[in-house]
Coordinates of C-alpha atoms (C1' of nucleotides) in Angstrom, one line a residue:
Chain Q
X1 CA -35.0 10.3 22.9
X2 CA -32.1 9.5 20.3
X3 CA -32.6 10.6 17.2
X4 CA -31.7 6.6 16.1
X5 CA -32.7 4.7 18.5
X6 CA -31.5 1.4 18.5
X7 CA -34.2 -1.3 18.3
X8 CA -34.3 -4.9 18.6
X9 CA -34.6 -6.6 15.4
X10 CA -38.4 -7.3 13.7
X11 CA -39.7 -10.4 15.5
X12 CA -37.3 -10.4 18.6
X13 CA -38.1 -9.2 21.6
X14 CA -36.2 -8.5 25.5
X15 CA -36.8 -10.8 28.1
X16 CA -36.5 -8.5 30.9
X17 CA -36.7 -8.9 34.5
X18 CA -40.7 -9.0 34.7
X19 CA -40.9 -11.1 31.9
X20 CA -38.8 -13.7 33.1
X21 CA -40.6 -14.5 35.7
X22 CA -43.3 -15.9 33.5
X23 CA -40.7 -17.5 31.3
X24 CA -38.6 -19.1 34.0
X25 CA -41.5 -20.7 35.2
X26 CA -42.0 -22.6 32.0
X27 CA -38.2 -23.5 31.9
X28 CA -38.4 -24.8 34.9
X29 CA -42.1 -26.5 34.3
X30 CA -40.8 -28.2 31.3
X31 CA -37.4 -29.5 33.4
X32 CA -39.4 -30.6 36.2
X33 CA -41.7 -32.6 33.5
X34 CA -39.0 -33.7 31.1
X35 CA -37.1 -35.2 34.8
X36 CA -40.1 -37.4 35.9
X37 CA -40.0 -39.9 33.2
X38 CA -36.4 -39.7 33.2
X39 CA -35.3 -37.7 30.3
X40 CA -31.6 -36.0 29.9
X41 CA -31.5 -32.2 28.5
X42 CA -29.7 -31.7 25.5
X43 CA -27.9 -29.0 24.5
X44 CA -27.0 -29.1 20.4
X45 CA -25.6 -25.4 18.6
X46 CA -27.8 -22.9 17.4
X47 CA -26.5 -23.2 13.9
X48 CA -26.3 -26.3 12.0
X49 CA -25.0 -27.2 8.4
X50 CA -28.2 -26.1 6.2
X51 CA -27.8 -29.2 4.4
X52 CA -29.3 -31.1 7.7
X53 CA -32.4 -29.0 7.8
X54 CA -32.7 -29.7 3.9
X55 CA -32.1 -33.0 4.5
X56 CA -34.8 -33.3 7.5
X57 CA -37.3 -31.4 7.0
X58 CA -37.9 -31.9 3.4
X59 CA -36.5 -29.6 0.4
X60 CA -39.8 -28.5 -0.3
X61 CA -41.3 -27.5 3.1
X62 CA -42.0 -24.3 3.7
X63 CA -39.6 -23.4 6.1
X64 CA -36.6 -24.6 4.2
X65 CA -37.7 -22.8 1.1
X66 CA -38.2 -19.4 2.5
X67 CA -38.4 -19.5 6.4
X68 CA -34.1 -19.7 7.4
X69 CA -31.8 -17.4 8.6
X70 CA -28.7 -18.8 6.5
X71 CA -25.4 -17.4 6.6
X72 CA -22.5 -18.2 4.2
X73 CA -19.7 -19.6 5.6
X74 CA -16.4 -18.2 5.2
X75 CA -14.8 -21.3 4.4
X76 CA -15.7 -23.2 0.8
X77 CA -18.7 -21.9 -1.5
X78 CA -20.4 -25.2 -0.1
X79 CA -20.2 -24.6 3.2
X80 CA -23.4 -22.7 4.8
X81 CA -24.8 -22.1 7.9
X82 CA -28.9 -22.0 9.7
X83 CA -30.4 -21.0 12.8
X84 CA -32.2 -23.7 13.8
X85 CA -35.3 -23.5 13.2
X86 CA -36.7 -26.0 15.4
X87 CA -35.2 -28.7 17.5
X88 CA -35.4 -32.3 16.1
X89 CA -32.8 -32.2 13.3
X90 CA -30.1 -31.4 15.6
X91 CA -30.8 -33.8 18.6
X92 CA -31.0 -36.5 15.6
X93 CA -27.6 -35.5 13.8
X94 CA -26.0 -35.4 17.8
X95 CA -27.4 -38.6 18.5
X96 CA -25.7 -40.3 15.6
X97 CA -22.6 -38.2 15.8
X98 CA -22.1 -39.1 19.5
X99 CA -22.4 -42.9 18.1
X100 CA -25.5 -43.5 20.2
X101 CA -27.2 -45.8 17.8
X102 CA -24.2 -48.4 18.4
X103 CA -23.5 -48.0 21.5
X104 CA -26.5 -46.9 23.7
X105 CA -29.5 -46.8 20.7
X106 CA -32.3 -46.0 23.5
X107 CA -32.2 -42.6 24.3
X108 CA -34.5 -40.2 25.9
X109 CA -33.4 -36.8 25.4
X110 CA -35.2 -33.2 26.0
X111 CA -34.4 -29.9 24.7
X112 CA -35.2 -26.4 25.7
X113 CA -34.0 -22.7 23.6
X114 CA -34.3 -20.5 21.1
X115 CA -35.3 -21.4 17.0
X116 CA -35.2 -19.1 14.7
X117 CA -37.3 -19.0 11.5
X118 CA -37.5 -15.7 9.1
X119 CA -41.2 -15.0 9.0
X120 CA -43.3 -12.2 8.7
X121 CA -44.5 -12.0 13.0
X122 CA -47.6 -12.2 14.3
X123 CA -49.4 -12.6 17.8
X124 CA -48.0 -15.9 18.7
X125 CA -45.3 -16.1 16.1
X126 CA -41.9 -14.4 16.4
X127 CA -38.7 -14.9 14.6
X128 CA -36.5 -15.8 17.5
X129 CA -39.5 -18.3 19.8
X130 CA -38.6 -20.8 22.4
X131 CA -39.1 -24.4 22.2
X132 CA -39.4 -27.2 24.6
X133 CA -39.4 -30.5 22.9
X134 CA -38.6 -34.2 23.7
X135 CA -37.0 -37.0 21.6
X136 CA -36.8 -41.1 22.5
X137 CA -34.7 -42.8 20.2
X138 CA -34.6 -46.7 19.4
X139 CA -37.5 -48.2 20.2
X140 CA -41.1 -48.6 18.1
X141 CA -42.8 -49.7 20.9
X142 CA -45.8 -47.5 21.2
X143 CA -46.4 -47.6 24.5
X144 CA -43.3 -44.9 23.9
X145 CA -45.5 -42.7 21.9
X146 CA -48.3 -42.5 25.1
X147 CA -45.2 -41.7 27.3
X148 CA -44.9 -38.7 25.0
X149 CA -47.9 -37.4 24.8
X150 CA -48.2 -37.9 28.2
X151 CA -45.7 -36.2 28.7
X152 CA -47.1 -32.9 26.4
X153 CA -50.0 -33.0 28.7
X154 CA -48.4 -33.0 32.0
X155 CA -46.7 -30.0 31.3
X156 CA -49.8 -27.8 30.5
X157 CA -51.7 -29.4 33.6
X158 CA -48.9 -28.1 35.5
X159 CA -49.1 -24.7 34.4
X160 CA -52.6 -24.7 35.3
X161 CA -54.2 -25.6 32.0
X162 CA -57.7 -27.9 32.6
X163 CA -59.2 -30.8 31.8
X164 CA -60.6 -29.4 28.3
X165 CA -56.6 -30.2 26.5
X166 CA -57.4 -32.3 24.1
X167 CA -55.1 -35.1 22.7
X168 CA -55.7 -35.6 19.0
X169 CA -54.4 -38.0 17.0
X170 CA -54.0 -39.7 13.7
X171 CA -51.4 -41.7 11.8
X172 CA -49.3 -40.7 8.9
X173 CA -48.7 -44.7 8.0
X174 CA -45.1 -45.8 6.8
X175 CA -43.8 -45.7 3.4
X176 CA -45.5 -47.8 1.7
X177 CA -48.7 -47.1 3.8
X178 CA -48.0 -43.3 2.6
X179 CA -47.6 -44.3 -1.0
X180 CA -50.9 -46.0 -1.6
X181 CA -52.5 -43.1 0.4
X182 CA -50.9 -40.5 -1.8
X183 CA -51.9 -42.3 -5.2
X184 CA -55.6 -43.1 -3.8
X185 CA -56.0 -39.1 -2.9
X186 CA -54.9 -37.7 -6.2
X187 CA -57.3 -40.4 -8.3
X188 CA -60.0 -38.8 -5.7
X189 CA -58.7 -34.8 -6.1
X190 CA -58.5 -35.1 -9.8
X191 CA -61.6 -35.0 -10.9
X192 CA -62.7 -32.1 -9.2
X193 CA -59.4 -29.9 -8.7
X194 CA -60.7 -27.3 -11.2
X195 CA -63.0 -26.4 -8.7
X196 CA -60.8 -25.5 -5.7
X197 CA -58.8 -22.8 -5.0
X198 CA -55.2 -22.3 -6.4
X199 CA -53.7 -23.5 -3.7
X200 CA -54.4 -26.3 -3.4
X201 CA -54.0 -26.9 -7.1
X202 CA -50.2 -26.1 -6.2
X203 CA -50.5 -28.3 -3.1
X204 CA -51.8 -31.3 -5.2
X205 CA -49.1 -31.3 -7.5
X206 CA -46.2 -30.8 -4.5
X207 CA -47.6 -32.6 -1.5
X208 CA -51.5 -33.8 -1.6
X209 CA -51.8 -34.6 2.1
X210 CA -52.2 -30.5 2.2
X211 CA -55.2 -30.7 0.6
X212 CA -56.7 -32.6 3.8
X213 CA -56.4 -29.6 5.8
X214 CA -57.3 -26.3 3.2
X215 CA -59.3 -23.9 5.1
X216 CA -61.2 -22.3 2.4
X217 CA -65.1 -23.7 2.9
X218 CA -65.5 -25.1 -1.1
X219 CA -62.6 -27.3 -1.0
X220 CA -63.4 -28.6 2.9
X221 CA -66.7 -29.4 1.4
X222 CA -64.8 -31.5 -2.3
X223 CA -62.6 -33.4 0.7
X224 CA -65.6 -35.1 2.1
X225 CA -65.7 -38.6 0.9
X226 CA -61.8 -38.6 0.5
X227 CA -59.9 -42.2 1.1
X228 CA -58.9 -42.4 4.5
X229 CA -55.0 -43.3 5.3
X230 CA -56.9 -45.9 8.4
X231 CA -58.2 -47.9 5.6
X232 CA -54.9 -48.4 3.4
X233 CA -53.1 -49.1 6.3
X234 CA -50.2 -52.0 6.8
X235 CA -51.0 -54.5 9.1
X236 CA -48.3 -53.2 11.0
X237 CA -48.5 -49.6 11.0
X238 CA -52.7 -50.7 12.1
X239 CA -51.4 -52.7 15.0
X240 CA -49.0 -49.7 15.6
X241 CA -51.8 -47.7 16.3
X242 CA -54.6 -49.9 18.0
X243 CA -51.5 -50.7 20.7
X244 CA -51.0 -46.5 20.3
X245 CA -54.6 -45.7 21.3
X246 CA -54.8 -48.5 23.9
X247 CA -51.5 -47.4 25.8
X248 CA -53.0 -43.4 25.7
X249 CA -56.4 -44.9 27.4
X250 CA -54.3 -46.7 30.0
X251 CA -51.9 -43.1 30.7
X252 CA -55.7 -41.9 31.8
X253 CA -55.5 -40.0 28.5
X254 CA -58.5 -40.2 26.0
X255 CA -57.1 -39.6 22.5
X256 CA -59.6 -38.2 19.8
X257 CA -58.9 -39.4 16.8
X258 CA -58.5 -36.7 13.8
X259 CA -58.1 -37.5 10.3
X260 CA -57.7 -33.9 9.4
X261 CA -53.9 -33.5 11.4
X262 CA -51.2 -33.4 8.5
X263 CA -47.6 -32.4 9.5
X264 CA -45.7 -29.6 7.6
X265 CA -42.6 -31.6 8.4
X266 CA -41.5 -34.2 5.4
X267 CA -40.0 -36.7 8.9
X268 CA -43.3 -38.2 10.3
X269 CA -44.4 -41.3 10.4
X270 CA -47.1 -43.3 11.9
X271 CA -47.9 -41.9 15.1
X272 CA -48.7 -38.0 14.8
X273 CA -50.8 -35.9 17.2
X274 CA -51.4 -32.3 18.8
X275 CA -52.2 -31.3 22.2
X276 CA -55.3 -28.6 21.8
X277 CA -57.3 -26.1 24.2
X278 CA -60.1 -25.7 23.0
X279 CA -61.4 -22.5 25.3
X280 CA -58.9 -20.6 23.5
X281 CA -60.9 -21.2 19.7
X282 CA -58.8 -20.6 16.8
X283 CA -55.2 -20.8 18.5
X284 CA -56.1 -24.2 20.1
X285 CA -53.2 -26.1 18.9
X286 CA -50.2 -25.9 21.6
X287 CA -48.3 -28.9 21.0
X288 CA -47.0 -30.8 17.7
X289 CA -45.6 -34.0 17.6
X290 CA -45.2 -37.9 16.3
X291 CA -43.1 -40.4 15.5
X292 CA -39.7 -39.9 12.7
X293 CA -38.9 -43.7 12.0
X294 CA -37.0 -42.6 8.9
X295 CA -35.2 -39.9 10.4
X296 CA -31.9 -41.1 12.0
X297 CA -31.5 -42.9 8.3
X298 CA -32.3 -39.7 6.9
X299 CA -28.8 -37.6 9.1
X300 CA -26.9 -40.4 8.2
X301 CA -27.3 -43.0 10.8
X302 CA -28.7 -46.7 10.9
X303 CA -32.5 -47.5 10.7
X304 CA -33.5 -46.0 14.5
X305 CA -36.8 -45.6 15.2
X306 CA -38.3 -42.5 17.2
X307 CA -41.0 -40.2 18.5
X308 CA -41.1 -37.0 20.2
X309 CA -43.2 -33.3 20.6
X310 CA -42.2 -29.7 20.1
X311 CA -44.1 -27.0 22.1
X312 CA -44.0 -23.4 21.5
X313 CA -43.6 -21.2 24.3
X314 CA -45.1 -18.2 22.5
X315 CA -48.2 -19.7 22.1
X316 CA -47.8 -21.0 25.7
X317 CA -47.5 -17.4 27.3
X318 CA -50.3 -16.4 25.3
X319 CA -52.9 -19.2 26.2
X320 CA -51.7 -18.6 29.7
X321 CA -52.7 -14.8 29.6
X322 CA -55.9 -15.6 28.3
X323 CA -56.3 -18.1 30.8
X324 CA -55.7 -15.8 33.7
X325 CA -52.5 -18.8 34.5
X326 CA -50.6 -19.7 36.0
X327 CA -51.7 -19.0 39.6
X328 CA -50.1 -16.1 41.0
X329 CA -48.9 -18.0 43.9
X330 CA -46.9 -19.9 41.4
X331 CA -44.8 -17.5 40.4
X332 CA -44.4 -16.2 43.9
X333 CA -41.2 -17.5 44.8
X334 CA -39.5 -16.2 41.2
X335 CA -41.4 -12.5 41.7
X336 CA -40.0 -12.5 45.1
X337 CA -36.6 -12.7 43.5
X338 CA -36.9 -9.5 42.3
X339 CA -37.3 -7.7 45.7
X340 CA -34.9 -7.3 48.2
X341 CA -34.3 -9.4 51.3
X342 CA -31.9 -7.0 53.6
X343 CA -31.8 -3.5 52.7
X344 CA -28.6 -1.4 54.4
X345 CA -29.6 2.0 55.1
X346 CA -27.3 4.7 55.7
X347 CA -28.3 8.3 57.5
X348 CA -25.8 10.3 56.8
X349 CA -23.4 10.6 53.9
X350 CA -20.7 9.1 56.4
X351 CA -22.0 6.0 56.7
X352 CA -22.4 5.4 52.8
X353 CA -19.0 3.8 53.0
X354 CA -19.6 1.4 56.0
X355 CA -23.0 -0.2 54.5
X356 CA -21.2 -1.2 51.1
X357 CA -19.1 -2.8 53.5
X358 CA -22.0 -4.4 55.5
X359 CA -23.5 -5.6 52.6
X360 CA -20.5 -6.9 51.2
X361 CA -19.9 -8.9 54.8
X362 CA -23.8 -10.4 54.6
X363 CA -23.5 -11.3 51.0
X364 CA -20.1 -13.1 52.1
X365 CA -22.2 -15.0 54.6
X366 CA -24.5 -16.5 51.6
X367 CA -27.8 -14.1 52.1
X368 CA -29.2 -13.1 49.1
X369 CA -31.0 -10.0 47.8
X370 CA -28.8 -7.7 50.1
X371 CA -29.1 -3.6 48.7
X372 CA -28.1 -0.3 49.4
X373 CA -28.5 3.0 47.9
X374 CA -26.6 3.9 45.4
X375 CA -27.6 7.5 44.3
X376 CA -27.6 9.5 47.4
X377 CA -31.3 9.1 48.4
X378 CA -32.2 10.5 51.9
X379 CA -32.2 8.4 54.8
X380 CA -36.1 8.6 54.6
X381 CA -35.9 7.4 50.6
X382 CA -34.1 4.8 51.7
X383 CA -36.4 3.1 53.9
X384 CA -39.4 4.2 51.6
X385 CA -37.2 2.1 49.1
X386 CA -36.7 -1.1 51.4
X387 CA -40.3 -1.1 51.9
X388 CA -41.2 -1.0 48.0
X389 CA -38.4 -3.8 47.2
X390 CA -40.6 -6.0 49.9
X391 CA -37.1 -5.8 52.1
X392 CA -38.0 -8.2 55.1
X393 CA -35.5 -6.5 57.4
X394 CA -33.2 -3.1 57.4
X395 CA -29.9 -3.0 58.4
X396 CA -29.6 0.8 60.0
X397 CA -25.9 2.6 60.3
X398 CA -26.0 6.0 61.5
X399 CA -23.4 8.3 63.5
X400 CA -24.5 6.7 66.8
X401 CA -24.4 2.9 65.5
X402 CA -21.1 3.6 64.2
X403 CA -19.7 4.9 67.1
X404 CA -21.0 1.8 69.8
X405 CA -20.1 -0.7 67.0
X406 CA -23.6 -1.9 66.3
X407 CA -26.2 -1.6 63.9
X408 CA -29.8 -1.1 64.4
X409 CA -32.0 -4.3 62.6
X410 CA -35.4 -3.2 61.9
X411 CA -38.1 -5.9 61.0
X412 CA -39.5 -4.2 58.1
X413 CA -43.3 -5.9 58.6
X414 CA -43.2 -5.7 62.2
X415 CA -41.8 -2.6 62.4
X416 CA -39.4 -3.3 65.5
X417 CA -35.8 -2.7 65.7
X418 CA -33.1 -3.8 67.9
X419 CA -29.8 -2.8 68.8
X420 CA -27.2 -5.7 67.9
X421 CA -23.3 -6.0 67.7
X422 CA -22.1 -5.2 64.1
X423 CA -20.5 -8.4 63.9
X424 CA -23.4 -10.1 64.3
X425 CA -25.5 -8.5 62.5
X426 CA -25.4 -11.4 59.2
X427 CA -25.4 -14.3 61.7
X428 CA -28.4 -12.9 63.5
X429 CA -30.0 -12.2 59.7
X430 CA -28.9 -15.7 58.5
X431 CA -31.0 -17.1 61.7
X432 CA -34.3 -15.0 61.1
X433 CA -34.4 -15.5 57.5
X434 CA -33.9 -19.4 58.0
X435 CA -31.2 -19.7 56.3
Chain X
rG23 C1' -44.8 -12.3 -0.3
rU24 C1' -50.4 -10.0 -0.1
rG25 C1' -54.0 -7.1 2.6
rG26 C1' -55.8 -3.9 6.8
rG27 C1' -55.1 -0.9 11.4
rC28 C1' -52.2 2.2 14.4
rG29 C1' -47.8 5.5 15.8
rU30 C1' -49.1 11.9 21.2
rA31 C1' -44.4 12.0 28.2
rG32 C1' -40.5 6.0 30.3
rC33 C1' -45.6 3.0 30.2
rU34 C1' -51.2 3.0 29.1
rC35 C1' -53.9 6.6 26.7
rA36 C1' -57.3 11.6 26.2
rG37 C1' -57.0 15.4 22.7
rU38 C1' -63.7 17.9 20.8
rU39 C1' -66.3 20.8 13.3
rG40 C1' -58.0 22.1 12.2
rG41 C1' -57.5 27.7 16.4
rU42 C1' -53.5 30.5 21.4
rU43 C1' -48.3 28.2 26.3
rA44 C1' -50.5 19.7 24.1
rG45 C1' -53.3 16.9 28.9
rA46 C1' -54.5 12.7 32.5
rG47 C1' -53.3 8.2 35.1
rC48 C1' -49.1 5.2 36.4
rA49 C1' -43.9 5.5 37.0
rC50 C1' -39.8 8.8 38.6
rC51 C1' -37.8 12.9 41.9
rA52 C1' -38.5 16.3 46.1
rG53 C1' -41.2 18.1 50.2
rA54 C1' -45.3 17.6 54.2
rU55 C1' -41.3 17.6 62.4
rU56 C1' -33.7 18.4 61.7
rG57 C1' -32.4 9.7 61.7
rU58 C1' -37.4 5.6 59.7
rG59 C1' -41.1 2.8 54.8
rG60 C1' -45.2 0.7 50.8
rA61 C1' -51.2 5.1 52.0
rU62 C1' -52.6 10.3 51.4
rC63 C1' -51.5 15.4 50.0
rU64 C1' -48.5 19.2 47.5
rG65 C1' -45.0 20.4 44.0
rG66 C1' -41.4 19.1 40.1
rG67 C1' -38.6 17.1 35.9
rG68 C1' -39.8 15.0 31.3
rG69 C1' -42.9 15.3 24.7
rU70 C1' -38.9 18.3 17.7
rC71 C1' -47.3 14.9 18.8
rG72 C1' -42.5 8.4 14.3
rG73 C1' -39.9 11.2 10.0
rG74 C1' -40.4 14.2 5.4
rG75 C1' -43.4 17.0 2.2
rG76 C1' -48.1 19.4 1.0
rU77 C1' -53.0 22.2 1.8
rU78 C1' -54.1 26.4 5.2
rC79 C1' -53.7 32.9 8.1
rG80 C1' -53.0 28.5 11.4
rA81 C1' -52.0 21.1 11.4
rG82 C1' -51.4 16.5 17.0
rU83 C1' -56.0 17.0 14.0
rC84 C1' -56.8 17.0 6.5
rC85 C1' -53.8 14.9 2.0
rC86 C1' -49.3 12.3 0.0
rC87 C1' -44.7 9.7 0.7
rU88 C1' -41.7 7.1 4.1
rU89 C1' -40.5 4.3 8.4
rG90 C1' -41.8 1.4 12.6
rC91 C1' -45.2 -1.6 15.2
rC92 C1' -49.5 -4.5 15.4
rC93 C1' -53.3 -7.7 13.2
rA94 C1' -54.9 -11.0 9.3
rC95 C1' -53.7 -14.3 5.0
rC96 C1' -49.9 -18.0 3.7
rC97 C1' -47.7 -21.7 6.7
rC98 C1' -46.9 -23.5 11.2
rA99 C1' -44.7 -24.1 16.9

RNA sequence: GUGGGCGUAGCUCAGUUGGUUAGAGCACCAGAUUGUGGAUCUGGGGGUCGGGGGUUCGAGUCCCCUUGCCCACCCCA
């Protein structure tokens, strides 16, 4: 082994062959999901301005303040650069750069790639992770935000995932809903902050809602009894979420409602929920999402309501593992991929010529998955190799073949052969492979 | 950023109270009738035991440092 070897960099990892197969199953899960209630993919940059994720995500969340990979740009001292380190910003800043709130304000838009966010990685976390995530813009109906959680669900049903997900919800209010909220839980904290731990003494002073959610047993016990954001709601933002609840239950989706869910993200508003499996204890959660009414305003653009989800593929795979999912017969069709349909054989070392030819005819005719040996295996490696790549059928070239014109076709799982006219030989694979 | 665990063949791992040429399975390669396969059998290649220092007659085994990975906390997807 080098003395260096060159690794990939802390939190990253290769998708190779194998593990694609898992992965391009999701892809094409989420696709297949995002397509049946008609949304478009998306495809913003990988980097951004950092001032968009300042602006977006709040200048004092956790992953703005310490959780980007920034580069300088070359340009001005103001000019700097992030990976994105998760999806929403961008599909908001391209949805008002592309003049969408003017001229086309509803939009329902998807999103599928790679974030980036500089933390320290652990089982489920990495520093480059895939996200699949869905945005509707322009319209507060929330019959839109069942669609999306609908939406969220479908795709882990589809991946094999039962009837124990879990849809939990709560609302984050508006504004002013939020304002009389935040005042009413610091009168209630206040009193007895002295007794909780030191975070949530920092949390108190920089965003209270955090408080809601501490995990450390003495404070969960000083948050019984705290005001509730249901009773300080608007009349609107309460409708907003009666009509919310009552859509889910008509999708066939039963939401339960948790006051304990509080977004990291500064952008929600109203509607906010998670998809959870509970089987798989601790690392239930799958699935973030809610409404941003404030966001579009936020990047720039004109008052543009919206609601969406983000799910982590990391978590995903690793649910799915425990799980035993998806069903091997699933994933069939993409493992296959990795085999070999035709496999040219040549007997001696004069016919190594003639099969890169033959191959190069049948790929020519549109089959797929056509090999040869390249590294001067044996006629009896060869075959030994067809069988092991799950080649359905060998095409055989030896001195004899070569001198009738024909090649021998051996049907690998039958284990026949017949003698047919070279040029034939991809027409007559085209017709027993179906194609 | 703070803790803890682990680094032995390409992969998954054994390696006994420190003791001779460091092992297994899988994978790979080659044979087992000179042109026919996924099984079996036989053989083979491949490891500075993460790196450095120390203790010792002797270190894969013990100690220290370093590096990498993993796990947890934080926070979240």
């Amino acid at each position: 082994m080098a003395r260096e070897a060159h690794r990939a960099p802390r939190g990253t990892r290769d998708l190779l062959p194998e593990d694609l197969i898992l992965i391009r199953h999701l892809e094409r899960t989420a696709h297949r999901v995002a397509r049946s209630a008609r949304y478009s993919e998306i495809r913003p940059p990988l980097i951004e301005e950092t001032r968009l994720f300042a602006r977006s995500l709040g200048e004092t969340s956790d992953v703005v303040e310490k959780e980007m990979f920034t580069v300088p740009g070359r340009g001005g001292s103001d000019s700097s650069y992030t990976l994105r380190p998760e999806g929403t910003a961008g599909a908001a800043r391209a949805y008002v750069q592309g003049g969408f709130p003017i001229r086309a304000p509803f939009q329902k838009w998807y999103y599928l790639g790679p974030m980036f966010r500089y933390e320290r990685p652990q089982k489920g976390r990495e520093r480059q992770f895939t996200q699949f995530g869905v945005e509707a813009f322009g319209s507060r109906d929330p019959r839109l935000d069942a669609e999306v959680v609908d939406l969220a669900v479908r795709f882990f049903e589809a991946l094999g995932f039962g009837s124990e997900l879990q849809v939990r919800v709560n609302t984050m209010g508006d504004e002013e809903d939020r304002g009389r909220w935040r005042e009413a839980l610091r009168a209630f904290f206040a009193p007895t902050l002295g007794e909780r731990c030191d975070d949530c003494r920092a949390r108190f002073e920089r965003n209270v809602f955090r408080l809601l959610d501490c995990k450390v047993a003495g404070c969960r016990e000083r948050n019984q009894g705290a005001p509730e954001l249901l009773g300080l709601l608007g009349s609107d933002s309460a409708a907003h979420h009666r009509a919310f609840l009552s859509a889910l239950r008509a999708l066939g989706r039963e939401p339960i409602e948790d006051p304990g869910i509080v977004r990291g993200l500064d952008y929600y508003t109203r509607t906010i929920f998670e998809i959870h499996y509970p089987p798989l204890g601790s690392r239930s959660a799958l699935c973030g999402g809610g409404r941003y009414d404030g966001l579009i305003e936020e990047v720039g653009g004109p008052p543009t309501p919206a609601v969406g989800f983000a799910i982590g593929f990391s978590a995903t795979e690793l649910a799915l593992g425990e799980l035993g999912l998806p069903p091997a017969a699933d994933l069939a069709d993409l493992r296959a991929e990795l085999g070999a349909e035709v496999y040219c054989v040549a007997i001696t070392d004069q016919e190594r010529e003639e099969t890169l030819a033959l191959a190069g005819e049948l790929r020519r005719a549109g089959l797929t998955g056509v090999e040869l040996d390249f590294r001067g295996k044996s006629a009896k490696a060869q075959f030994k190799e067809a069988g092991r790549l799950g080649a359905r059928f060998a095409l055989v070239l030896g001195p004899e073949e070569r001198a009738e014109g024909v090649v021998v076709l051996r049907d690998m799982a039958e284990r026949r052969e017949e003698r047919i006219p070279r040029a034939e030989a991809a027409a007559a694979l085209a017709a027993r492979l179906g194609r």
